[in-house]
């Protein structure tokens, strides 16, 4: 019997390709069972057995009790090469509305050329095996410039079909006719985004994931994987349980746990990043206006592909560095993907005007009366404790309480958003990319005691010793002590003269820190 040739072994805290001959040297004993979790088939993501060699030469084989019998190497032979086509890019499915009593699902329709479709165009999404369920959506429901998430109910199904009424089959180049859904044996989702992980996806230590499966997890007591049950839902005779799972140690036990759900534990997950020239990036879309794009590909990747196919050029070959590719992209739309046996990360290049690329991100912040609100620190809460935001770029509102993040909200390009419930002690930041472009802090005004100000002024002026150039931070202290007019007058004089006694500056810093600590 021919040995399986696409096998990985867990070694030195990573999955590494291995041949049966080398595995036999490392494991000179009898059969290494599937339950040991040492070997994995790279094509179907299932456990592999290393035989004992009593009747044949030692080789890798699949277990007889594995769930899937259609491993490509089993059905096509040892000559099978890793490959995938344009129809094997699943649409993103995400889990939403997670609570102790419920959850729901949405499917994301990535951007497609829909502007020429008629008004009576319809999309029909049907769960396979549920003849009385069909989700129908009109053209008006779709976003022409980005991804559109559509509800597909709360009941999990393993597959969905997608068809059109009064539409073009060319749309199947973007939206496949059949989509993989929720595996009853267990499906993983990123907890932060709710996005379903594809088959053979990379998972990371310390990162939280939702795990949804029919029935409970057996052997839940694990030293290296935290497992927390969130909710149970019953659909007919099926009982589905949602967990939050996270690996706390980078070891074989954690790797085996995730392998049970066809995912690989790794410290270098697959990523696909455009780097040059200028572009606008969104969910599954990169807008550009050039004939070439440069892509950085990281992680254990066996294939980097384009659809329609073009000749791409790899620009570096250092195995310790991410791979850099030059991608011709003269066509208007082009699918770019990185994967192994299946596509793991993908995006679409769209060649068109970039609009505001290269411009500085701007945000408009007003109160409910429409008056502009300046960035900085204030002791006045806005009307109805509400601020209104409008940004020229997609970003995030980050709300902090005593420098700890308590809430995050998306802010979308050119869309109006209200933030209410503001109170003293809170700070609000507008973050675009990695930059904080606007922020405000609400601090309750402290009663000003004249004798306190007089005492502080006496302490910082009654000094001796050498003078130093006025530090730039004096301006920050001036702003922060605006409730002490005499001290502010003295600070302005120091700034104007360009010098301050070193001991005065140290005592002023001490008074300023003490004032902020007591707020």
Coordinates of C-alpha atoms in Angstrom, one line a residue:
X1 CA 0.0 0.0 0.0
X2 CA 1.4 3.4 -1.0
X3 CA 2.1 5.7 1.9
X4 CA 0.4 9.0 2.3
X5 CA 2.7 11.7 1.2
X6 CA 1.1 14.9 2.5
X7 CA 1.7 14.4 6.2
X8 CA 2.7 16.8 9.0
X9 CA 4.1 16.0 12.4
X10 CA 3.8 18.1 15.6
X11 CA 7.4 18.8 16.4
X12 CA 9.2 21.6 18.3
X13 CA 5.8 23.4 18.8
X14 CA 4.9 23.5 15.1
X15 CA 3.5 21.3 12.3
X16 CA 6.2 20.2 10.0
X17 CA 6.1 18.0 6.8
X18 CA 7.5 14.6 7.3
X19 CA 8.0 11.4 5.3
X20 CA 7.1 7.9 6.6
X21 CA 10.8 6.8 6.5
X22 CA 11.9 9.6 8.8
X23 CA 8.9 9.1 11.1
X24 CA 9.8 5.4 11.4
X25 CA 13.3 6.4 12.6
X26 CA 11.8 8.9 15.2
X27 CA 9.2 6.3 16.3
X28 CA 10.9 2.9 16.1
X29 CA 8.1 1.1 18.1
X30 CA 4.8 -0.2 17.0
X31 CA 1.8 1.5 15.4
X32 CA 1.5 5.2 16.3
X33 CA -2.3 5.6 16.7
X34 CA -4.4 8.4 15.5
X35 CA -5.3 9.1 19.1
X36 CA -1.7 10.1 19.8
X37 CA -2.3 13.3 17.7
X38 CA 1.3 13.3 16.4
X39 CA 0.5 13.1 12.7
X40 CA -1.9 15.0 10.5
X41 CA -2.9 14.7 6.8
X42 CA -2.3 18.1 5.2
X43 CA -5.0 17.5 2.5
X44 CA -8.0 16.6 4.7
X45 CA -6.9 17.8 8.1
X46 CA -7.5 14.4 9.8
X47 CA -5.3 12.3 12.0
X48 CA -2.9 9.8 10.4
X49 CA -1.5 6.5 11.6
X50 CA 2.1 5.3 11.2
X51 CA 1.9 1.6 10.8
X52 CA 4.0 -0.9 12.7
X53 CA 5.6 -2.5 9.6
X54 CA 4.8 -6.1 10.6
X55 CA 3.2 -7.0 7.3
X56 CA 4.3 -4.2 5.0
X57 CA 6.9 -1.5 5.0
X58 CA 6.0 1.2 7.5
X59 CA 3.8 3.8 6.0
X60 CA 1.2 6.5 6.8
X61 CA -2.5 5.6 6.4
X62 CA -5.9 7.1 7.3
X63 CA -7.8 5.6 10.2
X64 CA -10.8 3.5 9.3
X65 CA -13.1 5.4 11.7
X66 CA -12.3 8.9 10.3
X67 CA -15.3 11.1 9.6
X68 CA -14.4 12.0 5.9
X69 CA -13.5 9.3 3.4
X70 CA -12.9 11.7 0.5
X71 CA -9.3 12.8 1.2
X72 CA -7.9 13.8 -2.2
X73 CA -4.8 11.6 -1.8
X74 CA -7.1 8.6 -1.0
X75 CA -9.3 9.2 -4.0
X76 CA -6.7 10.6 -6.5
X77 CA -3.5 8.7 -5.5
X78 CA -0.1 9.8 -4.2
X79 CA 0.5 12.0 -7.2
X80 CA -2.2 14.5 -6.1
X81 CA -0.8 18.0 -5.9
X82 CA -2.2 20.8 -3.6
X83 CA -4.4 23.0 -5.6
X84 CA -7.7 25.0 -5.4
X85 CA -9.8 26.9 -7.9
X86 CA -11.7 30.2 -8.0
X87 CA -15.0 28.5 -6.9
X88 CA -13.3 27.3 -3.6
X89 CA -13.3 30.7 -1.9
X90 CA -16.1 30.5 0.6
X91 CA -18.1 33.5 1.4
X92 CA -17.6 34.8 4.9
X93 CA -20.1 33.6 7.5
X94 CA -20.1 35.2 11.0
X95 CA -21.9 34.5 14.2
X96 CA -23.7 37.5 15.7
X97 CA -26.1 38.4 18.6
X98 CA -24.3 36.1 21.0
X99 CA -25.9 36.0 24.4
X100 CA -26.6 33.4 27.1
X101 CA -29.8 32.4 25.3
X102 CA -29.2 33.0 21.6
X103 CA -27.0 33.4 18.5
X104 CA -27.6 34.1 14.9
X105 CA -25.7 33.8 11.6
X106 CA -25.0 36.2 8.7
X107 CA -23.3 35.6 5.3
X108 CA -21.2 38.3 3.7
X109 CA -21.7 39.0 0.0
X110 CA -18.4 40.6 -1.1
X111 CA -18.5 43.5 -3.5
X112 CA -19.6 42.5 -7.0
X113 CA -20.6 44.3 -10.3
X114 CA -24.3 44.7 -9.6
X115 CA -25.0 48.3 -10.8
X116 CA -26.4 47.0 -14.1
X117 CA -28.8 44.5 -12.6
X118 CA -32.5 45.2 -12.9
X119 CA -34.7 46.2 -10.0
X120 CA -36.5 42.9 -9.9
X121 CA -33.2 41.0 -9.3
X122 CA -33.4 38.6 -6.3
X123 CA -30.8 36.5 -4.4
X124 CA -32.1 33.3 -2.9
X125 CA -30.1 31.6 -0.1
X126 CA -31.3 28.1 0.9
X127 CA -30.0 25.8 3.6
X128 CA -29.4 22.3 2.2
X129 CA -31.9 19.9 3.7
X130 CA -34.4 22.5 4.8
X131 CA -37.0 22.6 2.0
X132 CA -39.2 25.1 3.8
X133 CA -36.5 27.7 4.5
X134 CA -35.4 30.3 1.9
X135 CA -33.9 33.8 2.5
X136 CA -34.7 36.2 -0.4
X137 CA -33.0 39.6 -0.8
X138 CA -33.5 42.4 -3.4
X139 CA -30.9 44.5 -5.2
X140 CA -31.6 47.5 -2.9
X141 CA -30.4 45.4 0.0
X142 CA -26.8 45.1 -1.4
X143 CA -23.9 47.5 -0.9
X144 CA -22.3 48.4 -4.3
X145 CA -19.0 49.5 -2.7
X146 CA -18.2 46.9 -0.1
X147 CA -19.4 43.8 1.7
X148 CA -23.1 43.2 2.5
X149 CA -23.9 40.9 5.5
X150 CA -27.3 39.2 5.2
X151 CA -29.1 37.3 7.9
X152 CA -29.4 33.5 7.4
X153 CA -31.2 32.8 10.7
X154 CA -30.3 31.1 13.9
X155 CA -30.3 27.4 13.0
X156 CA -26.9 25.9 11.9
X157 CA -26.8 24.1 8.5
X158 CA -23.8 22.4 7.0
X159 CA -24.3 23.8 3.5
X160 CA -26.2 26.6 1.7
X161 CA -27.0 27.2 -1.9
X162 CA -27.1 30.6 -3.5
X163 CA -29.1 31.3 -6.7
X164 CA -30.4 34.3 -8.6
X165 CA -33.7 35.4 -10.1
X166 CA -33.3 37.9 -13.0
X167 CA -29.6 37.9 -12.6
X168 CA -26.4 36.8 -14.4
X169 CA -24.5 33.6 -13.7
X170 CA -21.3 35.6 -13.9
X171 CA -22.0 36.7 -10.4
X172 CA -21.0 33.2 -9.3
X173 CA -17.4 34.3 -10.0
X174 CA -17.9 36.4 -6.8
X175 CA -20.7 34.5 -5.0
X176 CA -20.3 30.7 -5.3
X177 CA -23.4 28.6 -6.0
X178 CA -22.7 26.5 -2.9
X179 CA -21.3 27.6 0.5
X180 CA -20.0 25.6 3.4
X181 CA -21.9 26.3 6.6
X182 CA -21.6 25.0 10.1
X183 CA -19.9 21.6 10.7
X184 CA -22.0 19.7 13.4
X185 CA -18.7 18.1 14.7
X186 CA -17.5 21.6 15.6
X187 CA -16.9 25.0 13.9
X188 CA -14.6 27.7 15.1
X189 CA -15.2 31.5 14.8
X190 CA -13.0 34.4 15.8
X191 CA -14.6 35.8 18.9
X192 CA -13.6 39.4 18.2
X193 CA -15.2 39.6 14.7
X194 CA -17.5 36.6 14.8
X195 CA -16.0 35.4 11.4
X196 CA -16.1 31.7 10.8
X197 CA -12.7 30.1 10.3
X198 CA -12.1 28.2 7.0
X199 CA -11.1 24.6 6.9
X200 CA -7.4 24.1 7.9
X201 CA -7.3 27.7 9.3
X202 CA -4.5 28.9 11.5
X203 CA -5.3 29.6 15.2
X204 CA -3.1 31.4 17.7
X205 CA -2.2 30.9 21.4
X206 CA -4.0 33.3 23.7
X207 CA -6.6 34.3 21.2
X208 CA -10.3 33.6 22.0
X209 CA -12.5 31.7 19.6
X210 CA -16.2 30.7 19.6
X211 CA -16.6 26.9 19.2
X212 CA -20.1 25.8 18.1
X213 CA -20.9 22.1 17.9
X214 CA -23.8 19.7 18.2
X215 CA -23.6 18.1 21.6
X216 CA -21.0 18.7 24.2
X217 CA -17.2 18.5 24.1
X218 CA -15.8 15.3 25.5
X219 CA -12.8 15.4 27.8
X220 CA -13.3 19.1 28.6
X221 CA -10.6 19.1 31.4
X222 CA -7.5 20.3 29.6
X223 CA -4.5 21.9 31.2
X224 CA -3.6 24.0 28.1
X225 CA -7.0 25.0 26.7
X226 CA -9.6 27.1 28.5
X227 CA -13.2 26.0 27.6
X228 CA -16.2 28.1 28.8
X229 CA -19.8 27.2 27.8
X230 CA -21.8 30.3 26.7
X231 CA -25.2 29.0 25.6
X232 CA -27.3 26.0 24.4
X233 CA -30.0 26.1 21.8
X234 CA -32.2 23.2 20.7
X235 CA -33.5 22.8 17.2
X236 CA -35.8 19.8 17.0
X237 CA -33.8 16.8 18.3
X238 CA -30.5 18.7 17.9
X239 CA -28.8 20.4 20.9
X240 CA -26.2 22.9 19.9
X241 CA -23.7 24.3 22.4
X242 CA -21.6 27.4 22.0
X243 CA -18.3 27.7 23.9
X244 CA -15.4 30.2 24.1
X245 CA -12.0 28.4 23.8
X246 CA -8.5 29.7 24.1
X247 CA -5.1 28.0 24.3
X248 CA -2.9 29.0 27.2
X249 CA 0.2 27.0 26.2
X250 CA 1.9 26.2 22.9
X251 CA 2.1 22.4 23.1
X252 CA 0.9 19.2 21.6
X253 CA -2.2 19.0 23.8
X254 CA -3.5 22.4 22.5
X255 CA -2.5 21.5 18.9
X256 CA -4.5 18.2 19.2
X257 CA -7.5 20.1 20.5
X258 CA -7.7 22.4 17.5
X259 CA -6.8 19.6 15.1
X260 CA -10.1 17.9 16.2
X261 CA -11.8 20.9 14.5
X262 CA -9.5 21.0 11.5
X263 CA -7.4 24.0 12.5
X264 CA -3.7 24.4 13.0
X265 CA -2.1 26.0 16.1
X266 CA 0.7 28.3 15.0
X267 CA 2.7 31.3 16.0
X268 CA 2.7 32.7 12.5
X269 CA -0.7 32.7 10.9
X270 CA -1.3 33.2 7.2
X271 CA -1.8 36.8 6.3
X272 CA -2.2 38.7 3.0
X273 CA -1.2 42.4 3.1
X274 CA -1.0 45.0 0.3
X275 CA 2.0 47.2 0.8
X276 CA 2.4 49.5 -2.2
X277 CA 1.4 51.7 -4.0
X278 CA -1.4 53.7 -2.4
X279 CA -4.7 51.8 -1.9
X280 CA -7.9 51.7 0.2
X281 CA -8.5 48.5 2.0
X282 CA -11.8 47.2 3.3
X283 CA -13.4 43.8 4.0
X284 CA -12.3 41.5 1.2
X285 CA -11.5 44.5 -1.1
X286 CA -8.5 46.6 -2.0
X287 CA -9.2 49.6 -4.2
X288 CA -6.2 50.9 -6.3
X289 CA -5.4 52.8 -9.4
X290 CA -2.2 51.2 -10.6
X291 CA -1.1 48.4 -13.0
X292 CA 0.9 46.6 -10.3
X293 CA 0.4 45.9 -6.6
X294 CA 2.9 44.6 -4.1
X295 CA 1.7 42.0 -1.6
X296 CA 3.3 40.7 1.5
X297 CA 2.4 37.0 2.4
X298 CA 3.2 35.6 5.8
X299 CA 2.8 32.2 7.4
X300 CA 2.8 28.6 6.1
X301 CA 1.5 29.1 2.6
X302 CA 1.6 26.5 -0.2
X303 CA -0.1 28.6 -2.9
X304 CA -0.4 32.2 -3.8
X305 CA -2.9 32.6 -6.7
X306 CA -4.7 35.1 -8.8
X307 CA -8.0 34.7 -10.7
X308 CA -8.1 35.3 -13.6
X309 CA -4.5 33.9 -13.6
X310 CA -1.7 36.3 -14.3
X311 CA 2.1 35.8 -14.0
X312 CA 3.1 37.0 -10.6
X313 CA 6.8 37.5 -9.5
X314 CA 8.2 36.6 -6.1
X315 CA 10.8 39.3 -5.2
X316 CA 12.5 37.6 -2.2
X317 CA 13.4 34.1 -1.3
X318 CA 14.6 34.3 2.3
X319 CA 12.6 31.6 4.1
X320 CA 12.8 33.5 7.4
X321 CA 11.1 36.5 5.9
X322 CA 7.5 37.1 4.6
X323 CA 7.2 36.6 0.9
X324 CA 6.9 39.7 -1.3
X325 CA 5.1 39.4 -4.6
X326 CA 4.6 41.8 -7.6
X327 CA 1.1 41.3 -9.0
X328 CA 0.1 42.7 -12.4
X329 CA -3.5 44.0 -12.1
X330 CA -4.5 45.9 -15.2
X331 CA -8.0 44.4 -15.1
X332 CA -10.8 46.1 -13.2
X333 CA -11.4 43.1 -10.8
X334 CA -9.0 40.4 -9.7
X335 CA -9.2 37.8 -7.0
X336 CA -6.0 37.4 -4.9
X337 CA -5.6 34.5 -2.4
X338 CA -3.2 32.6 -0.3
X339 CA -3.7 29.1 1.0
X340 CA -2.7 25.5 1.4
X341 CA -5.2 22.8 0.4
X342 CA -7.8 25.6 0.4
X343 CA -7.9 29.4 0.3
X344 CA -7.3 30.7 3.8
X345 CA -7.0 34.5 3.1
X346 CA -8.3 36.3 0.0
X347 CA -9.2 39.7 -1.3
X348 CA -10.4 41.4 -4.5
X349 CA -8.4 44.1 -6.3
X350 CA -10.7 46.8 -7.7
X351 CA -9.0 49.3 -10.1
X352 CA -10.8 52.6 -9.8
X353 CA -10.4 56.2 -8.4
X354 CA -9.0 56.3 -4.9
X355 CA -10.9 59.4 -3.9
X356 CA -9.4 60.6 -0.6
X357 CA -6.3 58.3 -0.4
X358 CA -3.3 60.4 0.7
X359 CA -5.5 63.0 2.4
X360 CA -5.2 63.5 6.2
X361 CA -8.1 61.8 8.0
X362 CA -10.5 64.3 9.5
X363 CA -13.3 64.0 12.0
X364 CA -16.1 66.5 12.8
X365 CA -17.3 66.4 16.4
X366 CA -20.3 68.5 17.6
X367 CA -22.8 68.6 20.3
X368 CA -26.6 68.1 19.7
X369 CA -26.9 71.8 18.8
X370 CA -24.3 71.5 16.0
X371 CA -21.6 73.4 17.8
X372 CA -18.1 72.2 17.2
X373 CA -16.4 70.5 20.2
X374 CA -12.6 70.9 20.5
X375 CA -10.2 68.1 21.4
X376 CA -8.6 68.3 24.8
X377 CA -9.7 68.2 28.5
X378 CA -12.9 69.8 29.7
X379 CA -15.0 70.1 32.8
X380 CA -18.2 70.7 30.9
X381 CA -20.4 67.8 29.7
X382 CA -22.2 68.3 26.4
X383 CA -25.9 68.7 26.1
X384 CA -27.8 65.5 27.0
X385 CA -24.3 64.0 27.6
X386 CA -24.1 63.3 23.9
X387 CA -21.5 63.9 21.2
X388 CA -22.0 63.5 17.4
X389 CA -19.2 62.3 15.1
X390 CA -18.6 62.2 11.3
X391 CA -15.3 61.0 9.9
X392 CA -13.8 61.1 6.4
X393 CA -12.4 57.6 7.0
X394 CA -13.5 54.3 8.6
X395 CA -12.2 54.0 12.2
X396 CA -13.1 53.4 15.8
X397 CA -14.5 55.3 18.8
X398 CA -12.7 54.1 21.9
X399 CA -14.2 55.0 25.3
X400 CA -11.9 54.8 28.3
X401 CA -12.5 55.1 32.0
X402 CA -9.4 56.0 34.0
X403 CA -7.3 54.9 31.0
X404 CA -9.0 51.5 30.8
X405 CA -10.9 50.7 27.6
X406 CA -14.6 50.1 28.5
X407 CA -16.2 50.2 25.0
X408 CA -15.3 50.3 21.3
X409 CA -17.6 51.4 18.4
X410 CA -17.1 51.4 14.7
X411 CA -17.2 54.7 12.9
X412 CA -17.8 54.5 9.1
X413 CA -16.7 56.8 6.3
X414 CA -19.1 59.8 6.0
X415 CA -21.7 58.3 8.4
X416 CA -23.1 60.1 11.3
X417 CA -22.9 58.5 14.8
X418 CA -24.1 59.6 18.2
X419 CA -22.3 58.7 21.4
X420 CA -24.4 59.2 24.5
X421 CA -24.1 58.4 28.3
X422 CA -21.0 60.6 28.7
X423 CA -19.9 61.3 32.3
X424 CA -17.0 62.7 34.3
X425 CA -14.0 60.4 34.3
X426 CA -14.5 59.2 30.7
X427 CA -12.2 59.9 27.8
X428 CA -13.1 59.4 24.1
X429 CA -10.7 58.8 21.3
X430 CA -11.2 58.7 17.5
X431 CA -8.7 56.2 16.1
X432 CA -8.1 55.9 12.3
X433 CA -5.7 53.0 11.6
X434 CA -3.1 53.3 14.4
X435 CA -3.5 57.1 14.9
X436 CA -5.5 58.9 17.5
X437 CA -6.8 61.9 15.5
X438 CA -9.1 63.4 18.1
X439 CA -9.7 62.9 21.8
X440 CA -11.4 64.5 24.8
X441 CA -11.4 63.9 28.5
X442 CA -14.1 64.9 30.9
X443 CA -12.7 66.0 34.3
X444 CA -14.9 67.4 37.1
X445 CA -13.7 70.9 38.1
X446 CA -12.2 71.0 41.6
X447 CA -13.0 73.8 43.9
X448 CA -10.3 76.4 43.8
X449 CA -9.0 77.5 47.2
X450 CA -7.2 80.8 47.1
X451 CA -4.9 79.8 49.9
X452 CA -4.0 76.6 48.0
X453 CA -2.9 78.7 45.0
X454 CA -1.0 81.1 47.1
X455 CA 0.8 78.4 48.9
X456 CA 1.7 76.6 45.6
X457 CA 2.9 79.9 44.1
X458 CA 5.0 80.7 47.1
X459 CA 6.6 77.2 47.0
X460 CA 7.5 77.4 43.3
X461 CA 8.9 81.0 43.4
X462 CA 10.8 80.9 46.7
X463 CA 13.7 78.9 45.4
X464 CA 17.4 79.3 44.6
X465 CA 19.8 77.6 42.3
X466 CA 20.5 77.4 38.5
X467 CA 18.0 78.2 35.8
X468 CA 17.3 75.9 32.9
X469 CA 15.7 76.5 29.4
X470 CA 11.9 76.4 29.7
X471 CA 10.8 72.8 28.8
X472 CA 8.1 72.3 26.2
X473 CA 6.0 70.5 28.8
X474 CA 5.4 73.8 30.6
X475 CA 2.7 74.4 28.0
X476 CA 0.9 71.2 29.0
X477 CA 1.1 72.2 32.6
X478 CA -0.2 75.6 31.7
X479 CA -3.3 74.0 30.1
X480 CA -3.8 71.6 33.0
X481 CA -3.7 74.4 35.6
X482 CA -6.0 76.8 34.0
X483 CA -8.1 77.0 37.2
X484 CA -5.1 78.7 38.9
X485 CA -4.9 82.1 37.3
X486 CA -1.9 83.5 39.3
X487 CA 0.2 80.4 38.7
X488 CA -0.7 80.4 35.0
X489 CA 0.4 84.1 34.8
X490 CA 3.7 83.1 36.3
X491 CA 4.1 80.1 33.9
X492 CA 3.5 82.3 30.9
X493 CA 6.2 84.7 32.1
X494 CA 8.7 81.8 32.3
X495 CA 7.7 80.7 28.8
X496 CA 8.1 84.2 27.4
X497 CA 11.5 84.6 29.1
X498 CA 12.6 81.1 27.9
X499 CA 14.0 80.1 31.3
X500 CA 12.8 78.7 34.7
X501 CA 14.7 77.8 37.9
X502 CA 15.3 74.0 37.9
X503 CA 14.0 73.7 41.5
X504 CA 10.9 75.7 40.5
X505 CA 10.2 73.4 37.6
X506 CA 10.5 70.3 39.8
X507 CA 8.2 71.7 42.4
X508 CA 5.7 72.8 39.7
X509 CA 5.7 69.3 38.3
X510 CA 5.1 67.8 41.7
X511 CA 2.2 70.1 42.3
X512 CA 0.7 69.4 38.9
X513 CA 1.0 65.6 39.4
X514 CA -0.6 65.8 42.8
X515 CA -3.4 67.9 41.4
X516 CA -4.2 65.3 38.7
X517 CA -3.9 62.4 41.1
X518 CA -6.6 63.9 43.4
X519 CA -9.1 64.5 40.6

